């Protein structure tokens, strides 16, 4: 509603001229431009208005019009506004283009107000020059528009982030990129609503870590208007707030790089994959081959690379056309891809060639690779429908094996490609090396023949004796497979067992061996042939199957065999492949009563201590150590150490492959328990073995125990006459004297006889005395060694003495009595050392017995502790139950001390009455009547009291239990109804 102001007072001369002047001055001085108009006719213009419009200060109003102060295009609007005002419409602000007298345009904001002047209605107009503001606004709008357009053009957006409150103001570009998610103002967790959820923490973190003035950049995903994922590059900087306010603000710029990102990925895909088939291309495949070779090298496994060649594709191009040729290639490629197993890689390596690389999970034999290639070939050559035509694809497969056919990717692939050319002659699949082909073929044929032999009883077992070195008796026999009558002559088990393992025949074969050996033992047993035990070899594959113990138990039941008469031999490497699982199976086998031996020990790189937790009875020393033990001191030392450690772990040691008496006596000297080997017997057919055992076959006594009272002296000299003289001189002291004329003969002698003292010449052909004694010391450290020489290479003798290889250095020519005294002293020393060793052994035995007793003791203690804990737990449980009973329970010991009061008792009795460990207070003692059930009262509360006397099993008094039930339960404090 407008207010009609009477303005006449301002304009008309007044009687009190003071006020008039005052008003006039006010209008003249104000900076606000004012006009008074009656329609277009001006009634008044103050100086500010005149200045604004470029009118002269004294210019008469009659020469001026309101319309002349307005740009021509706005004059009609002005006239209309004046009209409206005069018609009574309320005043309001409105803008128009003003026109100064000098022609300059102005942005004017007007406010018109209806006033009455001299009884006439006029319009009082206030004029504001808003040219500057308008210009600034125009600039800002232009800039905002420019920003919006450039953000739109460059797929970008921006925002300002108040810091540290985190209120985000988004630009139009950001809102267009991310849709409603980036509203104009976003706060708190919502500030990053437009960022993909997985990346929000990362973006937030970038801001938190930002240092003012240092821009940061990151790439992340965002959500587009339709929820689609966008890839953004995001730059941000923390900077001072612009303008007078202080503080910081974040400025963020994001750019949508989804297209570039996709293009990059596409480029990468194109660079690595074949456009037609979508398979890896040659370069990418070669990279994968290279890394797989690395893995295979590390894991020491073999894998195969196959190239599938399709020559037909080329022919088809000429006949059915390019499209048909490509369709055939596509069909075969997709088939190959579908046939590929986990971890196998398929590729297109050239126009006509596809390739497949097998995995490296397990090693692959040539035969397995061949079998797989043949299976693939069969599947790939199935008919393909190309348009209306049915085609039979023809493929050739070239096979290369890593590492045999190439160590690097390129040579391996080229080997397989070359092999393709040979495939026509070998039924479609060819190896890179023809020998491999022959080998695979042989393996295939062997597998087929072996399958047949298992089914048709074409196999037999031979049995090799295992004898005890302490008693000389047979302790068992090892069953060893034989396969006779094959087209290839006798195939050694080491070869055909491998074939059986790879061809999946090992389980059937193992079963056959187990049953046959058990049946044979039964047959011997029934006919009185003393075979204490028959040991059977078990392949790691059988062990891996998991139910070995169950299978063994079944065979034992089926053949009615005593489990203690069965031994199982497992190779060290087979066990160490998965010691936890093997341990479980071995424990089950041992629980059956079966003896467990660790075969080929020393070849699997496991330490004896690693075997400590495994339930093993016998360690079988590998043949390779035994074969050179008399020649290589290190082998002898190793065996000695293994025997010592095995005995420390209460394991027996059996030495395999004993072929000579020398090895035997060395093993006897080292305390080895059992031997097996050609020296005693080769593996024999069951009947031959039975025949020999019936005749009382055993190891001769002379090879088992040492003859204690004999003292043996070995004399070594290349001069026969010196040997004879020494022999004559020393014989009278009762020694058994052996002689040798050089070091080789002497070592032989040492291998065959137990020797106590060695007296050797220094200067001998082949090997000096010191060198010889050095070896003897390593092989037979218990001997006492002396040199007797006229020749003095002082340094080597000093070294030998210092290293302990030589005990004494005696000189030629000798003085008889002194030499005899030295030799006697050497024997004395040997005797003392033997005694010491015996005592040490006894001590060790006693110690290990002690350790066993200790172990038993700690097991017993542990058990007791467990029981105590159990008791404690159950006592705790009982207390809990007693505490929750609705009756009061009290325990008194024989001396009337209060030893127990349950929860309800504490509620019923006043606290002073229930002092545990003290004599029962009168309140409690009063309840103890003579009868088993009495009436009592607790502080005036009538109770029913049961008394129960406790007694030891011996009848001794253990005190009594009182149970009190208030007769009116409502009176019991804390009672709930
Ligand atoms: P192995 O378990 O180490 O068996 C001992 C091998 O050493 C046997 O070879 C035996 O004839 C041979 N041998 C024994 N004493 C001597 C000796 O003094 N000198 C030499 N040079 N060799 C000796 P064989 O019978 O050829 O068996 C070879 C391997 O085949 C066996 O090694 C075993 O690993 C495996 N094998 C044999 N029969 C079976 C079987 O029934 N099942 C399984 N899984 N493997 C078997
Ligand atoms: Ca064996």
Short mmCIF file of N, CA and C and ligand atoms in Angstrom, two decimals, residues 478 480 536-537 569 599-600 620 656 676, ligand 2:
data_model
loop_
_atom_site.label_atom_id
_atom_site.label_comp_id
_atom_site.label_asym_id
_atom_site.label_seq_id
_atom_site.Cartn_x
_atom_site.Cartn_y
_atom_site.Cartn_z
N UNK A 478 63.52 -106.99 2.39
CA UNK A 478 62.83 -105.92 1.67
C UNK A 478 62.26 -106.50 0.39
N UNK A 480 61.17 -106.32 -3.29
CA UNK A 480 61.51 -105.46 -4.42
C UNK A 480 60.85 -106.00 -5.69
N UNK A 536 57.97 -103.30 2.76
CA UNK A 536 57.43 -102.97 1.44
C UNK A 536 57.68 -101.49 1.16
N UNK A 537 58.10 -101.19 -0.07
CA UNK A 537 58.32 -99.79 -0.44
C UNK A 537 56.99 -99.12 -0.78
N UNK A 569 58.52 -98.88 3.93
CA UNK A 569 59.66 -98.00 3.64
C UNK A 569 59.17 -96.80 2.84
N UNK A 599 63.50 -94.35 3.97
CA UNK A 599 64.35 -94.86 2.90
C UNK A 599 65.27 -93.78 2.35
N UNK A 600 66.38 -94.19 1.76
CA UNK A 600 67.29 -93.27 1.04
C UNK A 600 67.68 -92.07 1.89
N UNK A 620 67.21 -95.56 6.96
CA UNK A 620 68.00 -96.33 6.01
C UNK A 620 68.98 -95.40 5.30
N UNK A 656 72.33 -99.22 3.62
CA UNK A 656 71.94 -99.88 2.37
C UNK A 656 73.16 -100.04 1.46
N UNK A 676 72.16 -104.07 4.67
CA UNK A 676 71.48 -104.74 3.56
C UNK A 676 72.37 -104.47 2.36
CA1 LIG B 2 63.62 -99.34 -0.01
#
